[in-house]
């Protein structure tokens, strides 16, 4: 079987995470992704330890997390020769991904307007912190700052503690994924129009978009939601619970699951209690209800409680560290950990019935392909 995007040519003028994540995803899907690097290479090659060492190449694990499957060419497009090389690459390209600051490529003649003259069918994806328009467009965008500005940190963390960021640069990763969706949509439109176009992707736009139900909670009520720690603002019991030897997650999604949980914890009287009858009742009386449930979960081990929940059809799961994640039998069965020429990697999460991913090479050595 072939990969879905075989035959597509992608030029990546991107570094750090959001742009390279988009490029890696396209490469996994079969596109030929040419990563154009400055003579010193993508900044993240140095973002270690840890490092992956291959012969004379020593690049950080961070770099390898988002550059799999690409070829690497070194071009200094500050020079006329370098600019000409990029334009030559673009002549027959389908997609270009760049994440320079607003106007950063125009001075080299590598902006959309200039390259559209070279290739009118080019899908040109610009990834910035704040987009091509608006009062913040000139600012550099960093995931941490975007997590704060977007409201994501205001709803993450314990109510009486500091706002917290996510443990992964989620606005970069989400922007990379949304960028892939955008360029594929533009390619589909190109089939009808014959024309390429400019795609304007902003980390802040993406981060605000993925506030999801929390954003709608505010727009519906006019009251900004706060930090809720490990419980769900709209659903309960749906949070981390103490056990005798640690913690697990119990996430009931309906009244039936809640009632079965009460039975499992020998709290059958709570099933029909007026304070906890419906989800709305339980949300309103959450502190008292959670205290009753927690007193019982704390008497049981993690394994005992997880087994009981599994047997009764109550959604529950462990809180794994990375070693436990990659040792999990289901993660193993799904083939999420891969190795390419001795370099470990994490598979993209696509599983097709009539196609396969193009997992053929690890991240490139600097300038490996020209």
Tab-separated table of C-alpha atoms in Angstrom:
chain	number	residue	atom	x	y	z
A	1	UNK	CA	0.000	0.000	0.000
A	2	UNK	CA	1.112	3.540	-0.651
A	3	UNK	CA	0.937	6.559	1.627
A	4	UNK	CA	-1.976	8.975	1.002
A	5	UNK	CA	0.099	12.029	0.071
A	6	UNK	CA	2.730	10.401	-2.130
A	7	UNK	CA	3.670	12.750	-4.949
A	8	UNK	CA	3.187	15.969	-3.006
A	9	UNK	CA	6.242	18.191	-2.666
A	10	UNK	CA	6.560	20.339	0.458
A	11	UNK	CA	9.187	22.986	1.162
A	12	UNK	CA	9.654	23.686	4.857
A	13	UNK	CA	11.207	27.028	5.808
A	14	UNK	CA	10.395	26.456	9.467
A	15	UNK	CA	12.097	25.729	12.746
A	16	UNK	CA	11.304	25.050	16.411
A	17	UNK	CA	7.956	23.205	16.652
A	18	UNK	CA	4.693	24.357	15.008
A	19	UNK	CA	5.981	24.476	11.425
A	20	UNK	CA	8.158	21.361	11.733
A	21	UNK	CA	5.235	19.478	13.332
A	22	UNK	CA	3.121	20.292	10.282
A	23	UNK	CA	5.967	19.208	8.010
A	24	UNK	CA	6.521	15.952	9.891
A	25	UNK	CA	2.816	15.116	9.740
A	26	UNK	CA	2.788	15.664	5.981
A	27	UNK	CA	5.938	13.545	5.657
A	28	UNK	CA	4.354	10.727	7.652
A	29	UNK	CA	1.394	10.901	5.272
A	30	UNK	CA	3.732	10.411	2.337
A	31	UNK	CA	4.660	13.892	1.121
A	32	UNK	CA	8.231	14.629	0.060
A	33	UNK	CA	9.217	17.267	2.636
A	34	UNK	CA	12.399	19.230	2.003
A	35	UNK	CA	13.541	21.035	5.139
A	36	UNK	CA	15.557	24.126	4.261
A	37	UNK	CA	17.941	24.881	7.123
A	38	UNK	CA	20.264	27.788	7.765
A	39	UNK	CA	23.960	26.888	7.937
A	40	UNK	CA	23.716	26.528	11.735
A	41	UNK	CA	20.637	24.322	11.444
A	42	UNK	CA	17.233	24.352	13.142
A	43	UNK	CA	17.570	25.869	16.630
A	44	UNK	CA	16.148	22.741	18.250
A	45	UNK	CA	19.113	20.651	17.118
A	46	UNK	CA	20.832	22.191	20.159
A	47	UNK	CA	17.882	21.980	22.599
A	48	UNK	CA	19.316	19.235	24.789
A	49	UNK	CA	20.222	17.148	26.582
A	50	UNK	CA	19.144	14.526	25.782
A	51	UNK	CA	20.764	14.123	22.385
A	52	UNK	CA	20.720	11.473	19.661
A	53	UNK	CA	24.206	10.828	18.278
A	54	UNK	CA	24.675	9.347	14.805
A	55	UNK	CA	28.204	9.367	13.406
A	56	UNK	CA	29.253	13.026	13.317
A	57	UNK	CA	25.707	14.294	13.862
A	58	UNK	CA	24.512	15.147	17.384
A	59	UNK	CA	20.985	16.562	17.491
A	60	UNK	CA	18.635	16.950	20.432
A	61	UNK	CA	15.758	14.571	21.058
A	62	UNK	CA	13.537	17.660	20.753
A	63	UNK	CA	14.602	18.050	17.121
A	64	UNK	CA	13.924	14.379	16.446
A	65	UNK	CA	10.412	14.684	17.888
A	66	UNK	CA	9.224	16.834	14.984
A	67	UNK	CA	11.445	16.325	11.944
A	68	UNK	CA	11.067	12.661	11.047
A	69	UNK	CA	10.870	11.665	7.390
A	70	UNK	CA	12.265	14.866	5.873
A	71	UNK	CA	15.297	15.608	3.763
A	72	UNK	CA	17.590	18.468	4.814
A	73	UNK	CA	19.277	21.005	2.579
A	74	UNK	CA	21.379	23.887	3.832
A	75	UNK	CA	20.622	27.185	2.118
A	76	UNK	CA	21.602	30.661	3.264
A	77	UNK	CA	18.783	32.665	1.729
A	78	UNK	CA	20.279	35.899	3.021
A	79	UNK	CA	22.370	35.645	-0.155
A	80	UNK	CA	21.112	36.081	-3.725
A	81	UNK	CA	22.363	32.562	-4.504
A	82	UNK	CA	20.358	31.116	-1.616
A	83	UNK	CA	17.222	32.990	-2.648
A	84	UNK	CA	17.573	31.618	-6.159
A	85	UNK	CA	17.927	28.092	-4.769
A	86	UNK	CA	14.698	28.411	-2.812
A	87	UNK	CA	12.836	29.770	-5.820
A	88	UNK	CA	14.072	26.830	-7.857
A	89	UNK	CA	12.763	24.407	-5.228
A	90	UNK	CA	9.403	26.187	-5.211
A	91	UNK	CA	8.843	26.001	-8.980
A	92	UNK	CA	7.238	22.559	-8.806
A	93	UNK	CA	6.276	22.472	-5.110
A	94	UNK	CA	2.733	22.001	-3.869
A	95	UNK	CA	3.105	23.422	-0.360
A	96	UNK	CA	5.467	25.780	1.434
A	97	UNK	CA	5.463	26.073	5.230
A	98	UNK	CA	7.195	28.995	6.928
A	99	UNK	CA	7.149	30.429	10.428
A	100	UNK	CA	9.163	33.633	10.178
A	101	UNK	CA	8.023	36.832	11.863
A	102	UNK	CA	5.599	39.015	9.942
A	103	UNK	CA	7.327	40.248	6.794
A	104	UNK	CA	10.508	38.360	7.614
A	105	UNK	CA	10.765	36.667	4.229
A	106	UNK	CA	9.635	39.600	2.082
A	107	UNK	CA	13.079	41.206	2.200
A	108	UNK	CA	14.475	38.063	0.581
A	109	UNK	CA	11.775	37.882	-2.068
A	110	UNK	CA	10.442	34.689	-0.486
A	111	UNK	CA	7.055	35.964	0.675
A	112	UNK	CA	3.804	34.631	-0.771
A	113	UNK	CA	3.332	37.387	-3.328
A	114	UNK	CA	6.827	36.849	-4.719
A	115	UNK	CA	6.695	33.052	-4.809
A	116	UNK	CA	3.159	32.975	-6.235
A	117	UNK	CA	4.667	34.582	-9.342
A	118	UNK	CA	7.104	31.670	-9.552
A	119	UNK	CA	4.385	29.069	-8.878
A	120	UNK	CA	0.735	30.254	-8.950
A	121	UNK	CA	-0.429	26.819	-7.715
A	122	UNK	CA	1.623	27.045	-4.508
A	123	UNK	CA	-0.156	26.607	-1.157
A	124	UNK	CA	1.854	28.922	1.099
A	125	UNK	CA	1.275	28.367	4.821
A	126	UNK	CA	2.517	31.081	7.191
A	127	UNK	CA	2.619	30.159	10.883
A	128	UNK	CA	3.109	33.009	13.350
A	129	UNK	CA	2.219	33.761	16.929
A	130	UNK	CA	-0.494	36.287	16.148
A	131	UNK	CA	-1.262	36.099	12.437
A	132	UNK	CA	-0.734	38.419	9.493
A	133	UNK	CA	-3.179	41.085	10.732
A	134	UNK	CA	-4.177	42.712	14.006
A	135	UNK	CA	-2.396	44.874	16.602
A	136	UNK	CA	-0.105	42.050	17.792
A	137	UNK	CA	0.897	40.805	14.336
A	138	UNK	CA	4.427	42.168	14.695
A	139	UNK	CA	5.128	40.242	17.914
A	140	UNK	CA	7.077	37.012	18.128
A	141	UNK	CA	4.939	34.143	19.355
A	142	UNK	CA	6.016	31.629	21.989
A	143	UNK	CA	3.863	28.726	23.105
A	144	UNK	CA	4.173	29.538	26.804
A	145	UNK	CA	3.011	33.126	26.269
A	146	UNK	CA	0.199	31.983	23.995
A	147	UNK	CA	-1.009	29.496	26.601
A	148	UNK	CA	-1.288	32.427	28.988
A	149	UNK	CA	-2.877	34.913	26.590
A	150	UNK	CA	-5.424	32.441	25.230
A	151	UNK	CA	-6.998	31.698	28.609
A	152	UNK	CA	-5.733	28.112	28.688
A	153	UNK	CA	-3.588	28.739	31.766
A	154	UNK	CA	-6.455	30.490	33.542
A	155	UNK	CA	-8.357	27.197	33.581
A	156	UNK	CA	-5.371	24.934	34.318
A	157	UNK	CA	-4.044	24.256	37.805
A	158	UNK	CA	-5.377	24.128	41.324
A	159	UNK	CA	-7.831	26.873	42.328
A	160	UNK	CA	-5.575	28.146	45.120
A	161	UNK	CA	-2.289	27.792	43.208
A	162	UNK	CA	-0.559	29.457	40.262
A	163	UNK	CA	-2.014	29.141	36.782
A	164	UNK	CA	-0.298	26.224	35.053
A	165	UNK	CA	0.853	25.554	31.519
A	166	UNK	CA	0.395	22.178	29.885
A	167	UNK	CA	3.418	19.881	30.057
A	168	UNK	CA	3.779	19.924	26.248
A	169	UNK	CA	3.825	22.959	23.937
A	170	UNK	CA	0.231	22.293	23.000
A	171	UNK	CA	-0.440	25.498	21.071
A	172	UNK	CA	2.515	24.724	18.799
A	173	UNK	CA	1.367	21.137	18.284
A	174	UNK	CA	-2.267	22.090	17.732
A	175	UNK	CA	-1.210	24.779	15.250
A	176	UNK	CA	0.870	22.239	13.368
A	177	UNK	CA	-2.100	19.873	13.137
A	178	UNK	CA	-4.544	22.627	12.145
A	179	UNK	CA	-2.037	23.813	9.532
A	180	UNK	CA	-2.046	20.363	7.951
A	181	UNK	CA	-5.849	20.438	7.814
A	182	UNK	CA	-5.713	23.898	6.258
A	183	UNK	CA	-3.201	23.082	3.532
A	184	UNK	CA	-5.054	19.901	2.596
A	185	UNK	CA	-8.293	21.892	2.334
A	186	UNK	CA	-6.495	24.431	0.124
A	187	UNK	CA	-5.163	21.611	-2.047
A	188	UNK	CA	-8.679	20.260	-2.469
A	189	UNK	CA	-9.897	23.712	-3.482
A	190	UNK	CA	-6.987	23.989	-5.926
A	191	UNK	CA	-8.388	20.969	-7.751
A	192	UNK	CA	-11.416	23.110	-8.612
A	193	UNK	CA	-9.790	26.506	-9.140
A	194	UNK	CA	-6.283	25.663	-10.327
A	195	UNK	CA	-4.951	28.335	-7.989
A	196	UNK	CA	-2.842	28.227	-4.878
A	197	UNK	CA	-3.354	30.551	-1.929
A	198	UNK	CA	-1.917	31.963	1.278
A	199	UNK	CA	-2.902	30.285	4.553
A	200	UNK	CA	-2.548	32.495	7.650
A	201	UNK	CA	-2.179	30.343	10.794
A	202	UNK	CA	-1.766	31.983	14.212
A	203	UNK	CA	-0.943	30.251	17.485
A	204	UNK	CA	-3.270	32.583	19.391
A	205	UNK	CA	-6.174	31.877	17.023
A	206	UNK	CA	-5.671	28.149	17.452
A	207	UNK	CA	-5.325	28.361	21.217
A	208	UNK	CA	-8.505	30.414	21.578
A	209	UNK	CA	-10.309	27.992	19.279
A	210	UNK	CA	-9.394	24.950	21.377
A	211	UNK	CA	-10.750	26.453	24.589
A	212	UNK	CA	-13.778	24.455	23.407
A	213	UNK	CA	-16.435	24.015	26.101
A	214	UNK	CA	-14.623	26.400	28.453
A	215	UNK	CA	-14.844	29.189	25.917
A	216	UNK	CA	-18.543	28.460	25.451
A	217	UNK	CA	-19.044	28.313	29.223
A	218	UNK	CA	-17.907	31.937	29.338
A	219	UNK	CA	-19.843	33.062	26.251
A	220	UNK	CA	-22.985	31.456	27.632
A	221	UNK	CA	-22.790	32.855	31.157
A	222	UNK	CA	-20.579	35.943	30.961
A	223	UNK	CA	-18.549	34.547	33.854
A	224	UNK	CA	-14.953	33.499	33.136
A	225	UNK	CA	-14.347	29.926	34.289
A	226	UNK	CA	-11.544	29.491	36.796
A	227	UNK	CA	-8.986	26.822	37.537
A	228	UNK	CA	-10.612	23.576	38.514
A	229	UNK	CA	-7.598	21.419	39.283
A	230	UNK	CA	-8.370	17.847	38.340
A	231	UNK	CA	-12.142	18.015	38.191
A	232	UNK	CA	-14.368	18.723	35.201
A	233	UNK	CA	-16.329	22.001	35.321
A	234	UNK	CA	-19.470	20.535	33.738
A	235	UNK	CA	-19.443	16.899	34.804
A	236	UNK	CA	-18.971	14.977	38.050
A	237	UNK	CA	-17.665	12.652	39.390
A	238	UNK	CA	-15.003	13.121	36.738
A	239	UNK	CA	-11.572	13.669	38.300
A	240	UNK	CA	-8.545	12.220	40.056
A	241	UNK	CA	-9.330	10.114	43.126
A	242	UNK	CA	-7.081	9.152	46.013
A	243	UNK	CA	-6.299	5.465	46.487
A	244	UNK	CA	-4.461	3.690	49.272
A	245	UNK	CA	-1.301	3.558	47.129
A	246	UNK	CA	-1.625	6.532	44.779
A	247	UNK	CA	-4.189	8.007	42.412
A	248	UNK	CA	-6.406	7.046	39.490
A	249	UNK	CA	-8.898	8.842	37.256
A	250	UNK	CA	-12.589	8.015	37.437
A	251	UNK	CA	-14.656	9.676	34.729
A	252	UNK	CA	-18.362	8.942	34.876
A	253	UNK	CA	-20.229	10.293	31.887
A	254	UNK	CA	-23.823	9.521	32.783
A	255	UNK	CA	-26.174	8.674	35.643
A	256	UNK	CA	-25.870	4.928	35.136
A	257	UNK	CA	-22.094	4.991	35.504
A	258	UNK	CA	-22.405	7.150	38.607
A	259	UNK	CA	-24.855	4.723	40.198
A	260	UNK	CA	-22.608	1.762	39.480
A	261	UNK	CA	-19.733	3.643	41.097
A	262	UNK	CA	-21.833	4.146	44.223
A	263	UNK	CA	-22.500	0.408	44.369
A	264	UNK	CA	-18.836	-0.421	43.835
A	265	UNK	CA	-17.884	1.825	46.765
A	266	UNK	CA	-20.633	0.456	49.042
A	267	UNK	CA	-22.451	3.783	48.877
A	268	UNK	CA	-25.699	2.541	47.406
A	269	UNK	CA	-27.718	5.053	49.399
A	270	UNK	CA	-26.202	7.875	47.315
A	271	UNK	CA	-27.746	6.621	44.080
A	272	UNK	CA	-31.192	8.018	44.762
A	273	UNK	CA	-30.262	10.856	47.105
A	274	UNK	CA	-31.838	14.105	45.916
A	275	UNK	CA	-28.550	15.990	46.157
A	276	UNK	CA	-26.821	13.642	43.681
A	277	UNK	CA	-29.623	12.348	41.468
A	278	UNK	CA	-28.696	14.099	38.209
A	279	UNK	CA	-25.450	15.494	36.900
A	280	UNK	CA	-26.695	19.051	37.533
A	281	UNK	CA	-27.420	18.060	41.155
A	282	UNK	CA	-23.992	16.524	41.488
A	283	UNK	CA	-22.219	19.567	40.054
A	284	UNK	CA	-24.070	21.827	42.493
A	285	UNK	CA	-23.189	19.591	45.456
A	286	UNK	CA	-19.801	18.512	44.228
A	287	UNK	CA	-17.650	19.115	47.371
A	288	UNK	CA	-19.858	17.031	49.675
A	289	UNK	CA	-20.281	14.268	47.111
A	290	UNK	CA	-16.565	14.028	46.297
A	291	UNK	CA	-15.690	13.889	49.997
A	292	UNK	CA	-17.992	10.883	50.430
A	293	UNK	CA	-16.611	9.094	47.380
A	294	UNK	CA	-12.993	9.913	48.175
A	295	UNK	CA	-13.296	8.511	51.690
A	296	UNK	CA	-14.089	5.142	50.127
A	297	UNK	CA	-11.638	5.179	47.210
A	298	UNK	CA	-8.819	5.950	49.655
A	299	UNK	CA	-9.436	2.558	51.311
A	300	UNK	CA	-8.723	0.649	48.077
A	301	UNK	CA	-5.565	0.099	46.062
A	302	UNK	CA	-5.212	1.433	42.535
A	303	UNK	CA	-5.274	-2.066	41.059
A	304	UNK	CA	-8.322	-3.078	43.092
A	305	UNK	CA	-10.294	0.007	42.153
A	306	UNK	CA	-9.324	-0.102	38.474
A	307	UNK	CA	-10.311	-3.762	38.270
A	308	UNK	CA	-13.622	-3.024	39.939
A	309	UNK	CA	-14.363	-0.150	37.581
A	310	UNK	CA	-13.472	-2.278	34.577
A	311	UNK	CA	-15.776	-5.058	35.712
A	312	UNK	CA	-18.685	-2.659	36.276
A	313	UNK	CA	-18.276	-0.613	33.096
A	314	UNK	CA	-17.187	2.529	34.943
A	315	UNK	CA	-14.675	4.603	32.918
A	316	UNK	CA	-11.407	4.764	34.843
A	317	UNK	CA	-7.704	4.753	34.137
A	318	UNK	CA	-4.252	5.034	35.661
A	319	UNK	CA	-2.006	8.102	35.645
A	320	UNK	CA	1.040	6.791	33.799
A	321	UNK	CA	4.532	8.183	33.577
A	322	UNK	CA	6.274	7.923	30.199
A	323	UNK	CA	7.897	4.594	31.062
A	324	UNK	CA	4.475	3.169	31.897
A	325	UNK	CA	2.963	4.673	28.735
A	326	UNK	CA	5.392	2.931	26.401
A	327	UNK	CA	5.178	-0.298	28.407
A	328	UNK	CA	1.382	-0.307	28.222
A	329	UNK	CA	0.146	-3.378	26.313
A	330	UNK	CA	-2.412	-1.372	24.362
A	331	UNK	CA	0.117	1.288	23.338
A	332	UNK	CA	2.384	-1.565	22.233
A	333	UNK	CA	-0.426	-3.250	20.334
A	334	UNK	CA	-1.167	-0.011	18.482
A	335	UNK	CA	2.508	0.324	17.493
A	336	UNK	CA	2.967	3.832	18.843
A	337	UNK	CA	6.676	3.384	19.559
A	338	UNK	CA	8.764	2.976	16.421
A	339	UNK	CA	12.450	2.974	15.563
A	340	UNK	CA	13.956	4.277	12.338
A	341	UNK	CA	17.608	3.472	11.662
A	342	UNK	CA	18.222	3.162	15.393
A	343	UNK	CA	16.486	6.442	16.259
A	344	UNK	CA	13.412	6.078	18.519
A	345	UNK	CA	10.241	7.884	17.534
A	346	UNK	CA	6.521	8.121	18.248
A	347	UNK	CA	4.192	7.164	15.405
A	348	UNK	CA	1.659	9.619	14.028
A	349	UNK	CA	-1.826	8.493	15.093
A	350	UNK	CA	-3.281	7.709	11.650
A	351	UNK	CA	-4.464	4.186	10.806
A	352	UNK	CA	-5.866	3.738	7.292
A	353	UNK	CA	-7.667	0.742	5.826
A	354	UNK	CA	-6.206	1.232	2.345
A	355	UNK	CA	-3.041	3.238	2.891
A	356	UNK	CA	-0.001	3.287	5.145
A	357	UNK	CA	2.248	5.870	6.714
A	358	UNK	CA	5.601	6.673	5.123
A	359	UNK	CA	7.774	5.830	8.131
A	360	UNK	CA	11.012	5.266	6.254
A	361	UNK	CA	13.670	7.538	7.705
A	362	UNK	CA	14.455	9.393	10.923
A	363	UNK	CA	15.059	13.117	11.174
A	364	UNK	CA	17.803	14.157	8.769
A	365	UNK	CA	21.344	15.061	9.614
A	366	UNK	CA	22.055	18.719	8.901
A	367	UNK	CA	22.501	19.181	5.146
A	368	UNK	CA	22.235	15.436	4.544
A	369	UNK	CA	20.520	15.958	1.197
A	370	UNK	CA	22.330	18.950	-0.191
